[in-house]
Amino acid sequence: MGEVIVVTSGKGGVGKTTTTANIGTGLASLGKKVVLVDTDIGLRNLDVVMGLENRIVYDLIDVSDGNCRLKQALIKDKRFDDRLFLLPAAQTKDKNAISEQQMKDLCATLKEEFDYTIIDCPAGIEQGFKNAIAGAEKALVITTPEVSAVRDADRIIGLLEAAELPDPRLIINRLRPAMVKQGDMMDIDDMIDILAVSLLGVVPEDEKIVVSTNRGEPAVLDEMSLAGEAYRNISRRLTGEEVPLMNLDVNDGLMGRLRKLFGFSK
Amino acid sequence: MTDKTFASEREEDGIQQKEQGRPPVDEMQTILIKKTMRSGQIIRYPGNVVVMGDVNPGAEIIAGGNIVVMGFLRGVAHAGAAGTDDKIVTAFRLRPTQLRIANHITRAPDEQPEAYPEYPELARIKNGVVVIDRYVPGDKQKA
Ligand SMILES: Nc1ncnc2c1ncn2[C@@H]1O[C@H](COP(=O)(O)OP(=O)(O)OP(=O)(O)O)[C@@H](O)[C@H]1O
Ligand SMILES: [Mg+2]
């Protein structure tokens, strides 16, 4: 039996899809069997980020409506033999085209076959969010170091607790260490103080993310990308391995705190 | 306040007020919230509210009685919401976005202060304005 993990944030555009693609690819690189489910119906992008758009025939709604079998809708990522698959979102339907129960059933089926089922959640707290979390057992909350993103992450954590998906893990994305150092960006302590959840990883701002998104090759496959390295570490932590936070090339004060924090939150 | 105000507006948030439909509880009764209140969560209660956790920015407590927060109060707190001036708000760290007692409103300064007091504080009404003092256990601070 595998794990079903939803990647969520509340606020839009903070890196849910980027994170889903990268940790999915990262886990497949570690030899795990992974399926990515795009639940952002009407605004699908995970297929583009994965470079699989041109192979879509059937989608999530075709599966839930019974227009095709699950196996037919799963797109295989050729980079990983039989280990990485994508179930794309429908582009022309709306979020009510699938129900929470259908999502639960789907996740229950997928987890029998896959080590990790990773669900890319749409922004917001409406039905799309409820569907995305319905079949999940664990949640990753993505935020950026901005007050509004942290506020939304807090709201989402409250909703996850209410939905009995407790102890979500936090990923801080697009951190700019130089800005933190100058006091122009929220630091990690500030965010953890408010959110009071354990930190799974910190992903730096990295131009390579943009390049890799456009190419359809997740940054986690790029040995030279700092964000890629962060996602490789996060993937390993998800498998239970203890990996220290990477050096984001700032002064020891922050790094010392980072390490302490991570040790703390384990 | 009408009965309806005592019910949570956002049922999906997990913190729900179960008093809807029943007659208003006396101002002396107390409800205990054993968790951190997060953004978007709101509690309305006719009596006292004690939170064993933080009240995060974007969360709100509206109490007919007093409000006691064992952790950080960073959200909005309204004590004595039915108009009673003798109610207090106290917190381990009192850093509310906005604090109201009865009909008096104070809010956080627009500029972030250099340093916050690192001790528990208590807010109450003195001579018609909200004043915030260091909380001294055992002190007869309640006006
Ligand atoms: N660490 C990063 N460094 C630089 N750019 C990034 C980083 N993470 C994400 N981005 C960029 O931010 C944008 C939004 O990312 P993404 O689509 O993953 O967010 P999302 O949370 O899925 O958005 P939505 O809420 O619309 O689904 C993309 O253009 C992406 O390339
Ligand atoms: Mg997305």
Short mmCIF file of C-alpha atoms in Angstrom, two decimals, chain A:
data_model
loop_
_atom_site.label_atom_id
_atom_site.label_comp_id
_atom_site.label_asym_id
_atom_site.label_seq_id
_atom_site.Cartn_x
_atom_site.Cartn_y
_atom_site.Cartn_z
CA MET A 1 0.00 0.00 0.00
CA GLY A 2 1.35 3.35 -0.99
CA GLU A 3 0.86 6.84 0.35
CA VAL A 4 -1.48 9.47 -1.00
CA ILE A 5 -0.05 12.97 -0.61
CA VAL A 6 -1.80 16.19 -1.57
CA VAL A 7 0.22 19.29 -2.47
CA THR A 8 -1.72 22.37 -1.48
CA SER A 9 -1.29 26.05 -0.59
CA GLY A 10 -4.40 28.19 -0.56
CA LYS A 11 -2.78 31.03 -2.44
CA GLY A 12 -2.28 30.57 -6.16
CA GLY A 13 1.01 30.57 -7.99
CA VAL A 14 3.26 29.67 -5.07
CA GLY A 15 4.61 26.46 -6.59
CA LYS A 16 2.18 23.56 -6.09
CA THR A 17 2.51 22.28 -9.64
CA THR A 18 6.27 22.82 -9.70
CA THR A 19 6.55 20.93 -6.41
CA THR A 20 4.30 18.07 -7.53
CA ALA A 21 6.32 17.61 -10.73
CA ASN A 22 9.65 17.77 -8.95
CA ILE A 23 8.98 15.53 -5.99
CA GLY A 24 7.17 13.05 -8.24
CA THR A 25 10.16 12.94 -10.56
CA GLY A 26 12.51 12.93 -7.57
CA LEU A 27 10.76 9.93 -6.01
CA ALA A 28 10.77 8.06 -9.33
CA SER A 29 14.52 8.75 -9.57
CA LEU A 30 14.86 7.07 -6.19
CA GLY A 31 13.22 3.96 -7.64
CA LYS A 32 9.73 4.52 -6.30
CA LYS A 33 6.61 3.93 -8.31
CA VAL A 34 4.76 7.23 -8.59
CA VAL A 35 1.56 8.60 -10.08
CA LEU A 36 0.83 12.33 -10.29
CA VAL A 37 -2.81 13.39 -10.34
CA ASP A 38 -3.69 16.86 -11.63
CA THR A 39 -6.92 17.99 -9.97
CA ASP A 40 -6.72 21.55 -11.26
CA ILE A 41 -9.64 20.99 -13.59
CA GLY A 42 -10.00 23.70 -16.21
CA LEU A 43 -6.51 25.04 -15.55
CA ARG A 44 -4.38 22.01 -16.04
CA ASN A 45 -0.64 22.58 -16.25
CA LEU A 46 1.06 19.62 -14.66
CA ASP A 47 1.21 17.88 -18.05
CA VAL A 48 3.05 20.88 -19.50
CA VAL A 49 5.54 21.07 -16.64
CA MET A 50 6.16 17.33 -17.06
CA GLY A 51 6.50 17.67 -20.84
CA LEU A 52 3.68 15.20 -21.44
CA GLU A 53 0.97 17.44 -22.86
CA ASN A 54 1.07 15.97 -26.36
CA ARG A 55 0.22 12.50 -25.12
CA ILE A 56 -3.06 13.25 -23.40
CA VAL A 57 -5.97 11.22 -24.71
CA TYR A 58 -8.12 10.68 -21.65
CA ASP A 59 -8.24 12.63 -18.41
CA LEU A 60 -9.36 12.46 -14.78
CA ILE A 61 -12.99 13.18 -15.63
CA ASP A 62 -13.04 10.51 -18.35
CA VAL A 63 -11.97 8.09 -15.64
CA SER A 64 -14.52 9.23 -13.06
CA ASP A 65 -17.27 9.30 -15.68
CA GLY A 66 -16.35 5.81 -16.83
CA ASN A 67 -15.50 6.87 -20.40
CA CYS A 68 -12.27 4.92 -20.19
CA ARG A 69 -10.42 2.60 -17.86
CA LEU A 70 -7.96 4.09 -15.38
CA LYS A 71 -5.03 2.38 -17.12
CA GLN A 72 -5.90 4.03 -20.42
CA ALA A 73 -5.76 7.50 -18.93
CA LEU A 74 -2.40 7.10 -17.18
CA ILE A 75 0.39 8.68 -19.23
CA LYS A 76 3.72 7.01 -18.85
CA ASP A 77 6.81 9.17 -18.45
CA LYS A 78 9.32 7.43 -20.73
CA ARG A 79 12.26 8.75 -18.70
CA PHE A 80 11.40 6.26 -15.96
CA ASP A 81 10.38 2.91 -17.46
CA ASP A 82 7.28 1.94 -15.60
CA ARG A 83 7.74 4.07 -12.52
CA LEU A 84 6.26 7.50 -13.27
CA PHE A 85 2.75 8.21 -14.52
CA LEU A 86 0.49 11.21 -14.88
CA LEU A 87 -3.27 11.36 -14.67
CA PRO A 88 -4.05 14.70 -16.34
CA ALA A 89 -6.87 17.07 -15.42
CA ALA A 90 -9.69 17.78 -17.84
CA GLN A 91 -9.34 21.14 -19.49
CA THR A 92 -12.90 21.78 -20.55
CA LYS A 93 -14.88 20.74 -17.50
CA ASP A 94 -15.32 22.45 -14.16
CA LYS A 95 -14.42 21.49 -10.61
CA ASN A 96 -17.82 19.94 -9.96
CA ALA A 97 -17.29 17.36 -12.69
CA ILE A 98 -15.89 15.04 -10.02
CA SER A 99 -17.08 14.34 -6.50
CA GLU A 100 -15.20 13.87 -3.25
CA GLN A 101 -16.32 10.24 -3.15
CA GLN A 102 -15.02 9.62 -6.67
CA MET A 103 -11.66 11.09 -5.65
CA LYS A 104 -11.58 8.84 -2.58
CA ASP A 105 -12.27 5.77 -4.69
CA LEU A 106 -9.67 6.77 -7.25
CA CYS A 107 -6.99 7.31 -4.62
CA ALA A 108 -7.82 4.00 -2.97
CA THR A 109 -7.28 2.24 -6.32
CA LEU A 110 -4.07 4.11 -7.15
CA LYS A 111 -2.43 3.47 -3.81
CA GLU A 112 -2.70 -0.25 -4.31
CA GLU A 113 -0.41 0.02 -7.28
CA PHE A 114 1.82 3.02 -6.57
CA ASP A 115 4.23 3.79 -3.75
CA TYR A 116 3.28 7.45 -4.00
CA THR A 117 0.14 9.07 -5.35
CA ILE A 118 0.80 12.81 -5.46
CA ILE A 119 -2.12 15.14 -5.98
CA ASP A 120 -1.68 18.63 -7.41
CA CYS A 121 -4.37 20.77 -5.81
CA PRO A 122 -5.92 23.88 -7.35
CA ALA A 123 -5.58 27.23 -5.58
CA GLY A 124 -8.38 28.30 -3.26
CA ILE A 125 -10.53 26.64 -0.61
CA GLU A 126 -13.55 25.76 -2.71
CA GLN A 127 -14.76 22.47 -4.12
CA GLY A 128 -11.56 21.87 -6.10
CA PHE A 129 -9.58 21.93 -2.88
CA LYS A 130 -12.08 19.67 -1.13
CA ASN A 131 -11.89 17.17 -3.98
CA ALA A 132 -8.09 17.24 -4.00
CA ILE A 133 -7.81 16.45 -0.30
CA ALA A 134 -10.68 13.95 -0.17
CA GLY A 135 -8.58 10.87 -0.85
CA ALA A 136 -5.32 12.08 0.67
CA GLU A 137 -3.67 10.77 3.82
CA LYS A 138 -0.91 13.31 4.04
CA ALA A 139 -0.57 16.92 3.01
CA LEU A 140 2.27 19.16 1.96
CA VAL A 141 1.59 22.86 2.32
CA ILE A 142 3.54 25.20 0.05
CA THR A 143 4.16 28.81 0.92
CA THR A 144 6.42 31.58 -0.25
CA PRO A 145 8.04 34.00 2.20
CA GLU A 146 5.25 36.55 1.88
CA VAL A 147 2.73 37.54 4.54
CA SER A 148 -0.25 36.84 2.28
CA ALA A 149 0.98 33.38 1.26
CA VAL A 150 1.69 32.48 4.89
CA ARG A 151 -1.77 33.69 5.91
CA ASP A 152 -3.35 31.45 3.28
CA ALA A 153 -1.14 28.54 4.29
CA ASP A 154 -2.38 29.00 7.86
CA ARG A 155 -5.97 28.97 6.67
CA ILE A 156 -5.31 25.79 4.69
CA ILE A 157 -3.66 24.11 7.69
CA GLY A 158 -6.79 24.92 9.72
CA LEU A 159 -9.00 23.39 7.04
CA LEU A 160 -6.77 20.32 6.78
CA GLU A 161 -7.01 19.84 10.56
CA ALA A 162 -10.78 20.15 10.35
CA ALA A 163 -10.80 17.58 7.54
CA GLU A 164 -8.78 15.24 9.77
CA LEU A 165 -5.65 15.48 7.70
CA PRO A 166 -3.42 16.54 10.57
CA ASP A 167 0.30 17.32 10.74
CA PRO A 168 0.86 18.68 7.29
CA ARG A 169 4.48 19.37 6.36
CA LEU A 170 5.63 22.72 5.10
CA ILE A 171 7.70 23.58 2.03
CA ILE A 172 8.92 27.15 1.76
CA ASN A 173 9.42 28.00 -1.90
CA ARG A 174 11.20 30.86 -3.66
CA LEU A 175 13.29 31.88 -0.69
CA ARG A 176 15.89 34.49 -1.53
CA PRO A 177 18.59 34.20 1.12
CA ALA A 178 20.12 37.55 0.26
CA MET A 179 16.81 39.31 0.82
CA VAL A 180 16.25 37.49 4.10
CA LYS A 181 19.70 38.55 5.21
CA GLN A 182 18.86 42.18 4.51
CA GLY A 183 15.66 41.85 6.46
CA ASP A 184 13.56 42.40 3.31
CA MET A 185 11.96 38.97 3.32
CA MET A 186 10.25 36.93 6.03
CA ASP A 187 12.69 34.50 7.52
CA ILE A 188 12.06 30.87 8.19
CA ASP A 189 11.66 31.34 11.93
CA ASP A 190 8.91 33.90 11.43
CA MET A 191 6.96 31.49 9.24
CA ILE A 192 7.41 28.48 11.52
CA ASP A 193 6.43 30.58 14.55
CA ILE A 194 3.04 31.27 13.07
CA LEU A 195 2.33 28.05 11.21
CA ALA A 196 3.68 25.71 13.90
CA VAL A 197 4.09 22.75 11.57
CA SER A 198 7.18 20.78 10.68
CA LEU A 199 9.38 21.95 7.86
CA LEU A 200 9.97 19.49 5.04
CA GLY A 201 12.26 21.73 3.02
CA VAL A 202 13.20 25.11 1.68
CA VAL A 203 13.43 25.68 -2.08
CA PRO A 204 15.37 28.75 -3.21
CA GLU A 205 14.31 31.09 -5.95
CA ASP A 206 15.97 29.68 -9.06
CA GLU A 207 15.76 30.80 -12.68
CA LYS A 208 16.35 27.22 -13.74
CA ILE A 209 12.81 26.47 -12.61
CA VAL A 210 11.48 28.68 -15.38
CA VAL A 211 13.74 27.11 -17.98
CA SER A 212 12.90 23.59 -16.87
CA THR A 213 9.17 24.36 -16.78
CA ASN A 214 9.30 25.57 -20.36
CA ARG A 215 11.26 22.50 -21.47
CA GLY A 216 9.07 20.06 -19.62
CA GLU A 217 12.00 18.68 -17.65
CA PRO A 218 11.61 19.08 -13.90
CA ALA A 219 14.57 20.85 -12.27
CA VAL A 220 15.12 17.89 -9.97
CA LEU A 221 16.79 16.18 -12.97
CA ASP A 222 19.25 19.06 -13.36
CA GLU A 223 22.35 18.41 -11.28
CA MET A 224 23.31 22.08 -11.52
CA SER A 225 20.06 23.53 -10.26
CA LEU A 226 19.90 24.68 -6.64
CA ALA A 227 16.11 24.27 -6.57
CA GLY A 228 16.61 20.84 -8.12
CA GLU A 229 18.92 19.92 -5.26
CA ALA A 230 16.36 21.14 -2.74
CA TYR A 231 13.72 18.95 -4.39
CA ARG A 232 16.05 15.95 -4.43
CA ASN A 233 16.50 16.41 -0.69
CA ILE A 234 12.77 16.80 -0.13
CA SER A 235 12.11 13.61 -2.09
CA ARG A 236 14.57 11.72 0.08
CA ARG A 237 13.00 13.12 3.24
CA LEU A 238 9.62 11.91 2.02
CA THR A 239 11.00 8.38 1.89
CA GLY A 240 11.98 8.73 5.54
CA GLU A 241 15.65 9.48 5.05
CA GLU A 242 17.19 12.19 7.22
CA VAL A 243 18.75 14.81 5.02
CA PRO A 244 20.09 18.04 6.48
CA LEU A 245 18.92 21.32 5.00
CA MET A 246 21.24 22.42 2.25
CA ASN A 247 23.48 25.42 2.51
CA LEU A 248 21.72 28.26 0.78
CA ASP A 249 24.93 30.25 0.78
CA VAL A 250 24.15 32.75 3.47
CA ASN A 251 25.81 33.54 6.73
CA ASP A 252 26.11 30.99 9.46
CA GLY A 253 23.51 32.67 11.60
CA LEU A 254 20.73 31.70 9.27
CA MET A 255 22.17 28.32 8.41
CA GLY A 256 22.65 27.51 12.06
CA ARG A 257 19.04 28.38 12.61
CA LEU A 258 17.95 26.37 9.60
CA ARG A 259 19.68 23.27 10.87
CA LYS A 260 18.36 23.73 14.35
CA LEU A 261 14.89 24.24 13.02
CA PHE A 262 14.99 21.17 10.93
CA GLY A 263 16.39 19.11 13.76
CA PHE A 264 13.63 20.51 15.90
CA SER A 265 10.85 19.70 13.57
CA LYS A 266 11.78 16.09 12.92
#
